[in-house]
Coordinates of C-alpha atoms and ligand atoms in Angstrom, one line a residue:
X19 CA 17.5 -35.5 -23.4
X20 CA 14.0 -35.3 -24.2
X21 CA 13.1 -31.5 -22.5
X22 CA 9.4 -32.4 -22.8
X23 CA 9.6 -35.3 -21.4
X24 CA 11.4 -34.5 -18.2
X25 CA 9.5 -31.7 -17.6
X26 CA 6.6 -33.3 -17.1
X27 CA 8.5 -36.5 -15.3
X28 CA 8.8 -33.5 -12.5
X29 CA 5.9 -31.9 -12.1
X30 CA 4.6 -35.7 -11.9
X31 CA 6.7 -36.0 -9.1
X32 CA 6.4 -32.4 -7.8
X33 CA 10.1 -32.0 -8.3
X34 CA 9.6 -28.7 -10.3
X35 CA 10.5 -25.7 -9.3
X36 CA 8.1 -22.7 -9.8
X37 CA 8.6 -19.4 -10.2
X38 CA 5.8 -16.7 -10.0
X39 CA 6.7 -13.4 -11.1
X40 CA 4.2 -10.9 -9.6
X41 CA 2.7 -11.9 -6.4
X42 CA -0.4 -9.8 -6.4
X43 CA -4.1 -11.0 -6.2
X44 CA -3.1 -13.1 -8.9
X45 CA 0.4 -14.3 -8.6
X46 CA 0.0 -14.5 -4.9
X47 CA -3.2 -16.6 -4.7
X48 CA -1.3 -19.4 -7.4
X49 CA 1.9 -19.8 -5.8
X50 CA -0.1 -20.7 -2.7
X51 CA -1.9 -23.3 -4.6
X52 CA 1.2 -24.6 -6.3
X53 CA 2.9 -25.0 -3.2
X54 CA 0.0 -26.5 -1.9
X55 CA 0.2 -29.2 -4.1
X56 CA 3.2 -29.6 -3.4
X57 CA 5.7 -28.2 -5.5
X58 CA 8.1 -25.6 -4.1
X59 CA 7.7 -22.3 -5.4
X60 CA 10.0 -19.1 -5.8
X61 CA 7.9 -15.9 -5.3
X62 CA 9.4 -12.7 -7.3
X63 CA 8.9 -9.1 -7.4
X64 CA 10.0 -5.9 -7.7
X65 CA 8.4 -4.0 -4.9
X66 CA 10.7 -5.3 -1.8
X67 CA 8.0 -4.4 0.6
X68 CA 5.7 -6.7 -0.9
X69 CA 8.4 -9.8 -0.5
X70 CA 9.7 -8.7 2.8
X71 CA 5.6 -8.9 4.1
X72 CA 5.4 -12.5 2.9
X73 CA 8.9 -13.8 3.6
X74 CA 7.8 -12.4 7.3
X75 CA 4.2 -14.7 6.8
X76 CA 2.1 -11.8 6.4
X77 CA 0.1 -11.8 3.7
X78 CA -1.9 -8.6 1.3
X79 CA -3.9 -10.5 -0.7
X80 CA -7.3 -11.0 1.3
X81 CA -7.9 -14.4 -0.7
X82 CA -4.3 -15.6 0.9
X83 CA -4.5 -16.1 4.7
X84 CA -1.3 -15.6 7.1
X85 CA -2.1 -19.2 8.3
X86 CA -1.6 -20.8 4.6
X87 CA 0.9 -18.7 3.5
X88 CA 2.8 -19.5 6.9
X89 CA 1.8 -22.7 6.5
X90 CA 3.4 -23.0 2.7
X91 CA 6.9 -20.9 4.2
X92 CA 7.0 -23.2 7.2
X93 CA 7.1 -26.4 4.9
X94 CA 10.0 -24.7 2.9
X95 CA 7.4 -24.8 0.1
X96 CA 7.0 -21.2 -0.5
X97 CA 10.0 -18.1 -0.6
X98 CA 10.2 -14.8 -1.8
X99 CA 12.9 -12.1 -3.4
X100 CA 13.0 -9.3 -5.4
X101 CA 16.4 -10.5 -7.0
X102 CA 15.1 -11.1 -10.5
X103 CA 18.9 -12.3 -11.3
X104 CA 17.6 -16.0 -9.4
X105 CA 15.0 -16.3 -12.1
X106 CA 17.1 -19.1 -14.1
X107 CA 16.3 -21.3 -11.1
X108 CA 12.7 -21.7 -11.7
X109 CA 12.0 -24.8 -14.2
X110 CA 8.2 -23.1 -14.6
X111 CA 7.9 -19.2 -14.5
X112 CA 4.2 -18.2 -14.5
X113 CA 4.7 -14.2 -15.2
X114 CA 1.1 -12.4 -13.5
X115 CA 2.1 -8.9 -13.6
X116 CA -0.2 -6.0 -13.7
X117 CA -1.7 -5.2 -17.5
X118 CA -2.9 -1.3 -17.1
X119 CA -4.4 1.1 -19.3
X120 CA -2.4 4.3 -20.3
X121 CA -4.1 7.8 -20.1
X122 CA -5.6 7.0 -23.2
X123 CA -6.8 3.6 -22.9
X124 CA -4.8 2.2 -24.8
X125 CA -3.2 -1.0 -23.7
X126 CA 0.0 -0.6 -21.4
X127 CA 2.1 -3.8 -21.4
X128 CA 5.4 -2.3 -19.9
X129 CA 5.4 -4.5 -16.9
X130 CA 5.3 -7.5 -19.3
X131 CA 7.8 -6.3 -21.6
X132 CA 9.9 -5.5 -18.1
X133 CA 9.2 -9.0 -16.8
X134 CA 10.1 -11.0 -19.8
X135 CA 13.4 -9.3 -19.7
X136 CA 14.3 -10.2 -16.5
X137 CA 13.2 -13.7 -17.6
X138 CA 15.2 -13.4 -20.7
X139 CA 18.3 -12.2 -18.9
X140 CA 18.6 -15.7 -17.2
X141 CA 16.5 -17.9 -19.7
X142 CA 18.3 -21.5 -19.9
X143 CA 17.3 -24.7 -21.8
X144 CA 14.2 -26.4 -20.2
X145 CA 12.5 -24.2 -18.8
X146 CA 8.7 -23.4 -19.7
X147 CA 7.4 -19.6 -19.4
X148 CA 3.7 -18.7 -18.9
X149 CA 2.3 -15.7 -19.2
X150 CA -0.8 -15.6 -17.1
X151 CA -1.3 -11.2 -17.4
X152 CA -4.7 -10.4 -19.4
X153 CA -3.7 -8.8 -22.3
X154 CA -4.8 -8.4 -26.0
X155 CA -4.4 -11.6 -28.8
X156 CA -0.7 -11.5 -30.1
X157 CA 0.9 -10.5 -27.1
X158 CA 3.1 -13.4 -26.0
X159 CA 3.8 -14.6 -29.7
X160 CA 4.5 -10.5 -30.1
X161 CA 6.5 -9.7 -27.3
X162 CA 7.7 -12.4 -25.4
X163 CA 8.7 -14.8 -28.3
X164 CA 11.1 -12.9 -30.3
X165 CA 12.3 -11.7 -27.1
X166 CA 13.4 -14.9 -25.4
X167 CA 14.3 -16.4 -29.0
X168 CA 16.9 -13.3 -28.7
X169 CA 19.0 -15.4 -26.6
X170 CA 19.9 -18.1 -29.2
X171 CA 17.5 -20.9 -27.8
X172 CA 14.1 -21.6 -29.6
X173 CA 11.1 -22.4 -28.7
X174 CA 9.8 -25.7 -28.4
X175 CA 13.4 -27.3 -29.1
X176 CA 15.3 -25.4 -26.1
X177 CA 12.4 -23.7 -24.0
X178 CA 8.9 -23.7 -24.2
X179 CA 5.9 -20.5 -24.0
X180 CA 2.6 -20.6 -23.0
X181 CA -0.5 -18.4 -22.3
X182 CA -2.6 -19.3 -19.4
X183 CA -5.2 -16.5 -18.7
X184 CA -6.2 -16.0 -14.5
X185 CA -9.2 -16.2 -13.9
X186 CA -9.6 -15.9 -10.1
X187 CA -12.0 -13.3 -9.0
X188 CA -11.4 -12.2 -5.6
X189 CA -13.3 -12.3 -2.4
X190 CA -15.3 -15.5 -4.5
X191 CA -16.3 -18.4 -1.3
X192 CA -16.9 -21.1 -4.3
X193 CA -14.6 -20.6 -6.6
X194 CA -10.4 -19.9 -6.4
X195 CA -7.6 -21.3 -8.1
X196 CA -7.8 -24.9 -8.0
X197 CA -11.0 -25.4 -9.0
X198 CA -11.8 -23.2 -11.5
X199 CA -10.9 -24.4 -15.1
X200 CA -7.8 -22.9 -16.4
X201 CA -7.2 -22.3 -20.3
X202 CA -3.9 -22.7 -21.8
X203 CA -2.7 -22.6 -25.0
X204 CA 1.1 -23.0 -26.1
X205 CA 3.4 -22.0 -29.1
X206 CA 4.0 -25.0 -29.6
X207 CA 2.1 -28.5 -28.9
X208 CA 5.1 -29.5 -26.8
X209 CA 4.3 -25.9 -24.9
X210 CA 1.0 -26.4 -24.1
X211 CA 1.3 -30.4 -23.5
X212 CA 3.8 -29.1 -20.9
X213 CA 2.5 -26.0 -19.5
X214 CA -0.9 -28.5 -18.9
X215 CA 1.3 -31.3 -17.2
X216 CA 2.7 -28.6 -14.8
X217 CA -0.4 -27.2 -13.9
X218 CA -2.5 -30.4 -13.6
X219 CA -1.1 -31.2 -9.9
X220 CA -2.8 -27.8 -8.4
X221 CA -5.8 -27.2 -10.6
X222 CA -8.9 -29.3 -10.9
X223 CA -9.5 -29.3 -14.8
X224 CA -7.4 -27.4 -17.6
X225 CA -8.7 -26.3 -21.0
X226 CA -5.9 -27.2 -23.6
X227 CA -7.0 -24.7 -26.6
X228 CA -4.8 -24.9 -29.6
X229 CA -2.6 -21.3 -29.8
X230 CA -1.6 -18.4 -27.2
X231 CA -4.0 -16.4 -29.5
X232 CA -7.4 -18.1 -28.6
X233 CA -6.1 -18.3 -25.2
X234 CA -5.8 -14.4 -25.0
X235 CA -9.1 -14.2 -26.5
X236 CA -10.9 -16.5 -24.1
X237 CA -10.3 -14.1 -21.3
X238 CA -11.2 -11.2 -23.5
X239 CA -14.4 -12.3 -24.2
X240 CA -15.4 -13.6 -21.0
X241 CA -14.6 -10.0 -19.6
X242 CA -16.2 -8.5 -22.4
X243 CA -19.0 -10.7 -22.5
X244 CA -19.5 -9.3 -18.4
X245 CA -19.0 -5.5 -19.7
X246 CA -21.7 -5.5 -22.4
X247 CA -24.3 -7.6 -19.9
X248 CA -23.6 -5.1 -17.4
X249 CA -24.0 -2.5 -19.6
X250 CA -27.2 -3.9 -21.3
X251 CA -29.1 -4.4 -17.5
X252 CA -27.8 -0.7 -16.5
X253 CA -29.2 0.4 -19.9
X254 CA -32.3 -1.3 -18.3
X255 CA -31.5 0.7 -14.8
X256 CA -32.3 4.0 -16.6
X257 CA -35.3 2.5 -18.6
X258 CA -36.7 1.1 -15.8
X259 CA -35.9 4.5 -13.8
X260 CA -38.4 6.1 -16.9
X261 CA -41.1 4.6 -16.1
X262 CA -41.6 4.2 -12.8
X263 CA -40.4 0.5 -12.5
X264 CA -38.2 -1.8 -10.2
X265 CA -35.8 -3.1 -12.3
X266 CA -34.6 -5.4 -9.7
X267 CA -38.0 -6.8 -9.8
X268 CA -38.2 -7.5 -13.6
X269 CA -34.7 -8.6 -13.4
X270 CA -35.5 -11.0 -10.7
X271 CA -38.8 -12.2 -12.7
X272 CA -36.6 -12.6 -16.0
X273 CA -34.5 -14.6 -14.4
X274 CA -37.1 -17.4 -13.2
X275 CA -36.8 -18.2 -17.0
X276 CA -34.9 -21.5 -17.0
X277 CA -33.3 -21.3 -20.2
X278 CA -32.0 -18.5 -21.9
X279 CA -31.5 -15.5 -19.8
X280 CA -28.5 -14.9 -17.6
X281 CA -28.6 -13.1 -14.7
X282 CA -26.6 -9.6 -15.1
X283 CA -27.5 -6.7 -11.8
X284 CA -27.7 -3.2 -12.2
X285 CA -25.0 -1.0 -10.4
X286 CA -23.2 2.3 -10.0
X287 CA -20.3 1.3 -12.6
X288 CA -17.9 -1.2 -13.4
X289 CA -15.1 -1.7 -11.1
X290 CA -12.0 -3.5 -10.4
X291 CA -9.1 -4.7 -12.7
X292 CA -10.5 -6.4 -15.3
X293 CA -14.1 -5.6 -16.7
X294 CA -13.2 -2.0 -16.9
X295 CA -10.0 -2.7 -18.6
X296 CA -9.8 -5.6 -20.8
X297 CA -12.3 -5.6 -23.0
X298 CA -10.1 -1.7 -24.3
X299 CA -7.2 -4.4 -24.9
X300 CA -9.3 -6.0 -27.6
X301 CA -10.8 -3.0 -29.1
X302 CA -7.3 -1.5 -29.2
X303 CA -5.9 -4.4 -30.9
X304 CA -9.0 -3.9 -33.2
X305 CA -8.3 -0.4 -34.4
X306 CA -5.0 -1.9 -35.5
X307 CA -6.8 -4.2 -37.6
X308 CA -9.0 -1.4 -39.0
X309 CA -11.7 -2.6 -37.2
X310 CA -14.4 -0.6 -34.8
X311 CA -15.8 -3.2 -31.7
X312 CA -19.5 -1.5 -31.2
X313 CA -20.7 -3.8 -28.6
X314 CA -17.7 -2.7 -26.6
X315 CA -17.7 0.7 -26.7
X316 CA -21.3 1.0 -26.2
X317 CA -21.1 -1.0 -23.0
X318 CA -17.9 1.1 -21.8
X319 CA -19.9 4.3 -22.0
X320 CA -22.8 2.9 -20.6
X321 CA -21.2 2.2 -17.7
X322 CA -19.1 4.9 -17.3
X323 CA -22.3 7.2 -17.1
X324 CA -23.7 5.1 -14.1
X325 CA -21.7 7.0 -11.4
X326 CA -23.2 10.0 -12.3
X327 CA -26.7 8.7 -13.1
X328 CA -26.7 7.9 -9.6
X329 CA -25.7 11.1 -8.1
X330 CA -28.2 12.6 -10.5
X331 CA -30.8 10.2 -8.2
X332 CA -29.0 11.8 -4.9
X333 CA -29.5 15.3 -6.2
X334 CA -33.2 14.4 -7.2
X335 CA -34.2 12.5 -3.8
X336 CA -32.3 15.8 -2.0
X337 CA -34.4 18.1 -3.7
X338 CA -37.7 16.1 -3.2
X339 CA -36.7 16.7 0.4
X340 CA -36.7 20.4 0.3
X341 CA -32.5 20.0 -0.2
X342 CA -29.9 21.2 -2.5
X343 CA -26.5 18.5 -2.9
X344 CA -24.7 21.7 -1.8
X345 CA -23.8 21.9 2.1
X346 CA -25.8 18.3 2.3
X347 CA -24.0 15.6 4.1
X348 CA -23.4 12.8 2.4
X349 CA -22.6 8.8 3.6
X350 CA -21.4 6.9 0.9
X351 CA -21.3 2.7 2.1
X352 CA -18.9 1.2 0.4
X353 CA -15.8 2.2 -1.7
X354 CA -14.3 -1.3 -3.1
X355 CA -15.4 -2.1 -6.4
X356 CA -17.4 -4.7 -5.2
X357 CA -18.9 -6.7 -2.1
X358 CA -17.0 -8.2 0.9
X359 CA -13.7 -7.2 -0.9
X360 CA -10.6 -4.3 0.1
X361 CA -10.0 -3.2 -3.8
X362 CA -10.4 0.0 -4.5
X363 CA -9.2 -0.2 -8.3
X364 CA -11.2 1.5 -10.5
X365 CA -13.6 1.4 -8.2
X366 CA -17.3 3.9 -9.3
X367 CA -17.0 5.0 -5.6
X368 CA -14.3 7.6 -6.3
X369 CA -16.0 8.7 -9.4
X370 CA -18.9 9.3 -7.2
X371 CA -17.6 10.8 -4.3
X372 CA -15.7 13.2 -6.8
X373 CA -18.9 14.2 -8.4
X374 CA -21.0 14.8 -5.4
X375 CA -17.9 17.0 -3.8
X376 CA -17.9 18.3 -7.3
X377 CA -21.4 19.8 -6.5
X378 CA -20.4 20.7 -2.9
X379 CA -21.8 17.8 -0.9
X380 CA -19.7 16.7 2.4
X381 CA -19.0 13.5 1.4
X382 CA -17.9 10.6 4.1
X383 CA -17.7 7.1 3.7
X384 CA -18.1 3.5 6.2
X385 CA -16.3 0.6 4.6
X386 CA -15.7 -2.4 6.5
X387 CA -12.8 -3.7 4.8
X388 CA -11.2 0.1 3.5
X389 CA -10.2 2.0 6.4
X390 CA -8.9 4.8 4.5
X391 CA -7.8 5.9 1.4
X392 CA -6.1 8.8 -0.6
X393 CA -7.5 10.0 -4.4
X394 CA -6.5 13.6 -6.0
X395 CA -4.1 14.6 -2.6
X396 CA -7.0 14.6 -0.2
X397 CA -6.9 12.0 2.9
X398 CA -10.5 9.7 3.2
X399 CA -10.5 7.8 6.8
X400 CA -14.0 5.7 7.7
X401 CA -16.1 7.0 9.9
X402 CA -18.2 4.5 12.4
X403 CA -21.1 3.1 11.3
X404 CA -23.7 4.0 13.9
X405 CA -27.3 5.1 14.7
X406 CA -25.2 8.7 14.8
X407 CA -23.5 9.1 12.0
X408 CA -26.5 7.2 9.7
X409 CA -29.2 9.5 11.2
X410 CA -26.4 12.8 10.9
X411 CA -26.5 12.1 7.0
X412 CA -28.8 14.2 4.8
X413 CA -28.6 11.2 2.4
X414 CA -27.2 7.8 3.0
X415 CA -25.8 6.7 -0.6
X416 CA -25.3 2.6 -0.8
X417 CA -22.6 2.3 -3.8
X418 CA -21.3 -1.4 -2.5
X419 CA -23.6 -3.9 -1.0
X420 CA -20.7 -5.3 1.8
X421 CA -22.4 -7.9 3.8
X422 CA -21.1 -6.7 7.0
X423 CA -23.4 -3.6 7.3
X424 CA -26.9 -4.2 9.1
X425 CA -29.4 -2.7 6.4
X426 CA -31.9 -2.7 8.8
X427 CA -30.5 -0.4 10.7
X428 CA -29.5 2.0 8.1
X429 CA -33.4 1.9 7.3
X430 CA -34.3 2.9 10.7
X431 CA -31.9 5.8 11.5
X432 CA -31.8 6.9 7.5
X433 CA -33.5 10.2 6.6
X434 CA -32.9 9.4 3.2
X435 CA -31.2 6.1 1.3
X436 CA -30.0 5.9 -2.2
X437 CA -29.4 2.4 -3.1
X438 CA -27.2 1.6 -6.0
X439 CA -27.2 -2.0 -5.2
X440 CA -30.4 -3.1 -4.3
X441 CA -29.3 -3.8 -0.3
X442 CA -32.3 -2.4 1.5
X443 CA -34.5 -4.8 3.1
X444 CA -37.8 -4.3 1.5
X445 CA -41.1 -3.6 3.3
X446 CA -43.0 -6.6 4.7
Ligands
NAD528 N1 -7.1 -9.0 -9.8 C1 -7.9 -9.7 -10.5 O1 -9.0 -10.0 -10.0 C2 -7.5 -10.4 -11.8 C3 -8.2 -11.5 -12.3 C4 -7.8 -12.1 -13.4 C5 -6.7 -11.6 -14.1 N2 -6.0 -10.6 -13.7 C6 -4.9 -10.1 -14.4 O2 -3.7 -10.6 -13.8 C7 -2.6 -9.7 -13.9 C8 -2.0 -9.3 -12.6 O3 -3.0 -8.6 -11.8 P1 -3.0 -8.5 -10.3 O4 -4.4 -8.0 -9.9 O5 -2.5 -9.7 -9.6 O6 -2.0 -7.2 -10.1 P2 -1.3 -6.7 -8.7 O7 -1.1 -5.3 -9.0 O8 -2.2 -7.1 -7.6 O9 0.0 -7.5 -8.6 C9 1.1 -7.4 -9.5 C10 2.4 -7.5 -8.8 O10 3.4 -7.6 -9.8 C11 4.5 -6.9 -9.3 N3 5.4 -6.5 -10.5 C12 5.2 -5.5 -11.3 N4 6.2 -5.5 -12.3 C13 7.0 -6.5 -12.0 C14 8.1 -7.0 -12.6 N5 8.6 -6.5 -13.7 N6 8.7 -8.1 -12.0 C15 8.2 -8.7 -10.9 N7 7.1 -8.2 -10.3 C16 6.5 -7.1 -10.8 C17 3.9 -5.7 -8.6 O11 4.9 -5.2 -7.6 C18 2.7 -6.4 -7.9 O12 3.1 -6.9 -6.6 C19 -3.2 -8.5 -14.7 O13 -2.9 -8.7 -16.1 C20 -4.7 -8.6 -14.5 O14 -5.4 -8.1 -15.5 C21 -6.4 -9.9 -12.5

């Protein structure tokens, strides 16, 4: 029997079987679109709080609604369990576990090297495995192949590997899943030929590229290509800071430029779980290689310095007030990494807050979407955001632009605002 072949005969007629290992903001987000295509999907993880949520309907990802995830369980599309021993069943297994950083940035690929052993454990003849985690060029040819060739079977002939890097970015009202174009690159041609096949039914357009290695290194360099724009424009944030100049507004200007210049904003750091992170995966890999990345580290210690270039502006406007940052109350708006979003992950808020308690500020915090939070043992919880507690503050700090917040307000009420993000309504 041609393996290949009947593969793709069933994702053709939806008669695959997925299994998505890791259902985070990642994993989550593509078993729903799988399902919605039509296929039925297995949902696995470890944490049995995290199935026993969505088996219930109830659903942690913000970019998942109750309603479509009930929706997908109702139609006996969608299930999940936490016993990794049921992960023969799948005929796909897209693995999207978590890719983390050790204490010393170097890259920590544990949860993939866990997952492809649970993978391995049940691995049988014709089935495909897609890794979906970022991660540096090498890995899957590195780690997963001699792994799941362990068992006897080999690739291409008796089971087939792929890399297909995520590339949703959360909280996004254009783009999700299905219609953003997914790259995938296979061992094998037969891998890829099928990993595209299986996909094809759920997402809009895929990017066949010809090995696991350029498909690792597409999402590195989209990330990194985010990190060192970021860090060029906050680069420009300090300049512009120098010399008495909205950067906004020459940012805004540059932009009207209709061919090459790409719009890149100013901020109080990176946040979140990818442009902090990634781009370390390739320079990691680099070092290996004997090889320094500049642009990379330059635009990770660029933006590492923002948080506390911006409470160096608190301090300043403080002090042009008559005020020291010690005893002052402090509002911080916004502690996800980024607008109309719940994830706190890396976020430059907590560096922030840190610093200014650091320096003895009160620090207290309105978030729409993050009623509390806990960092270093101590309890945060939102406070209301109201004419009170604005016009209480000796400095309102704006770290994260949400859209739910009325800015106008904030300006009336406001003795003093410090606006990382450019939110403020500007004078008539
Ligand atoms: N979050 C994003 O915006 C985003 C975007 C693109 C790519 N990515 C990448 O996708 C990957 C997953 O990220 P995420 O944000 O979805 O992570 P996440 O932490 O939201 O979810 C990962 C899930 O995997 C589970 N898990 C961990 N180890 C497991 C194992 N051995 N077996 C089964 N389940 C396991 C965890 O319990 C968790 O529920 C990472 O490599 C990340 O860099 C993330």
């Amino acid at each position: 029997m041609d393996i290949a072949q009947d593969l793709i005969r069933k994702a053709e007629g939806r008669q695959a079987l997925f299994g998505i290992v890791g259902l985070g903001y990642v994993g989550l987000p593509l078993a729903c679109e799988l399902a919605g295509a039509g296929y039925r999907v297995l949902g696995f993880d470890v944490n049995e709080k995290v199935v026993d949520g969505l088996n219930a309907g109830h659903s942690h990802v913000k970019d998942v609604s109750d309603v479509q995830l009930q929706s997908a369980l109702q139609a006996g599309r969608f299930s999940a369990t936490a016993d990794m021993s049921r992960l023969g069943e799948p005929d796909a297994v897209s693995i999207c576990v978590p890719t983390p950083l050790s204490k010393f940035k170097d890259p920590d690929v544990s949860f993939i090297v866990a997952a492809t052993e649970s993978v391995k454990r049940t691995l049988r003849r014709g089935q495909m495995i897609i890794l979906e985690s970022t991660t540096y060029p090498g890995t899957t040819r590195e780690i997963l192949l001699p792994a799941l060739e362990s068992t006897g079977l080999t690739v291409g002939e008796d089971f087939f590997l792929a890399f297909s890097p995520e590339r949703v970015d959360p909280g996004n009202p254009t783009y999700g899943t299905r219609n953003t174009p997914k790259v995938v690159g296979g061992i094998t041609e037969d891998c890829r030929r099928v990993a595209v096949a299986l996909y094809q039914p759920a997402i809009d357009t895929l990017v066949p590229v010809s090995t696991t290695e350029a498909a690792e290194l597409v999402k590195l360099l989209e990330n990194t290509f985010r990190s060192v724009n970021i860090g060029l424009v906050n680069e420009m944030a300090i300049v512009c800071d120098k010399l008495g100049v909205d950067v906004w507004e020459v940012i805004d200007a540059a932009s009207t430029k209709p061919f090459g210049f790409m719009k890149f904003l100013p901020g109080p750091g990176l946040g979140g779980h990818c442009i902090p992170i990634d781009p370390h995966y390739l320079a990691w890999k680099m070092r290996g290689l004997n090889y320094k990345t500049r642009f990379i580290d330059l635009a990770g210690e660029l933006n590492t310095e923002m948080p506390l270039f911006w409470v160096r502006k608190v301090s300043e406007a403080l002090n042009q007030q008559g005020k020291a940052v010690r005893g002052a109350g402090v509002l911080v708006l916004g502690v996800a990494y980024k607008r109309d979003i719940d994830d706190l992950r890396e976020s430059p808020a907590l560096d922030i807050i840190r610093l200014l308690e650091g320096q003895g500020a009160r620090v207290s915090y309105f978030d729409p979407h993050v009623p509390c939070f806990a960092e270093d043992g101590h309890e945060f919880r939102s406070v209301t955001l109201s004419p009170e507690t604005v016009s209480k503050a000796d400095c309102v700090m704006i770290v994260t632009d949400h859209s739910a917040v009325d800015y106008r307000m904030i300006k009336r009420h406001a003795k003093l605002v410090v606006d990382t993000r450019n939110a403020m309504p500007k004078e008539a």
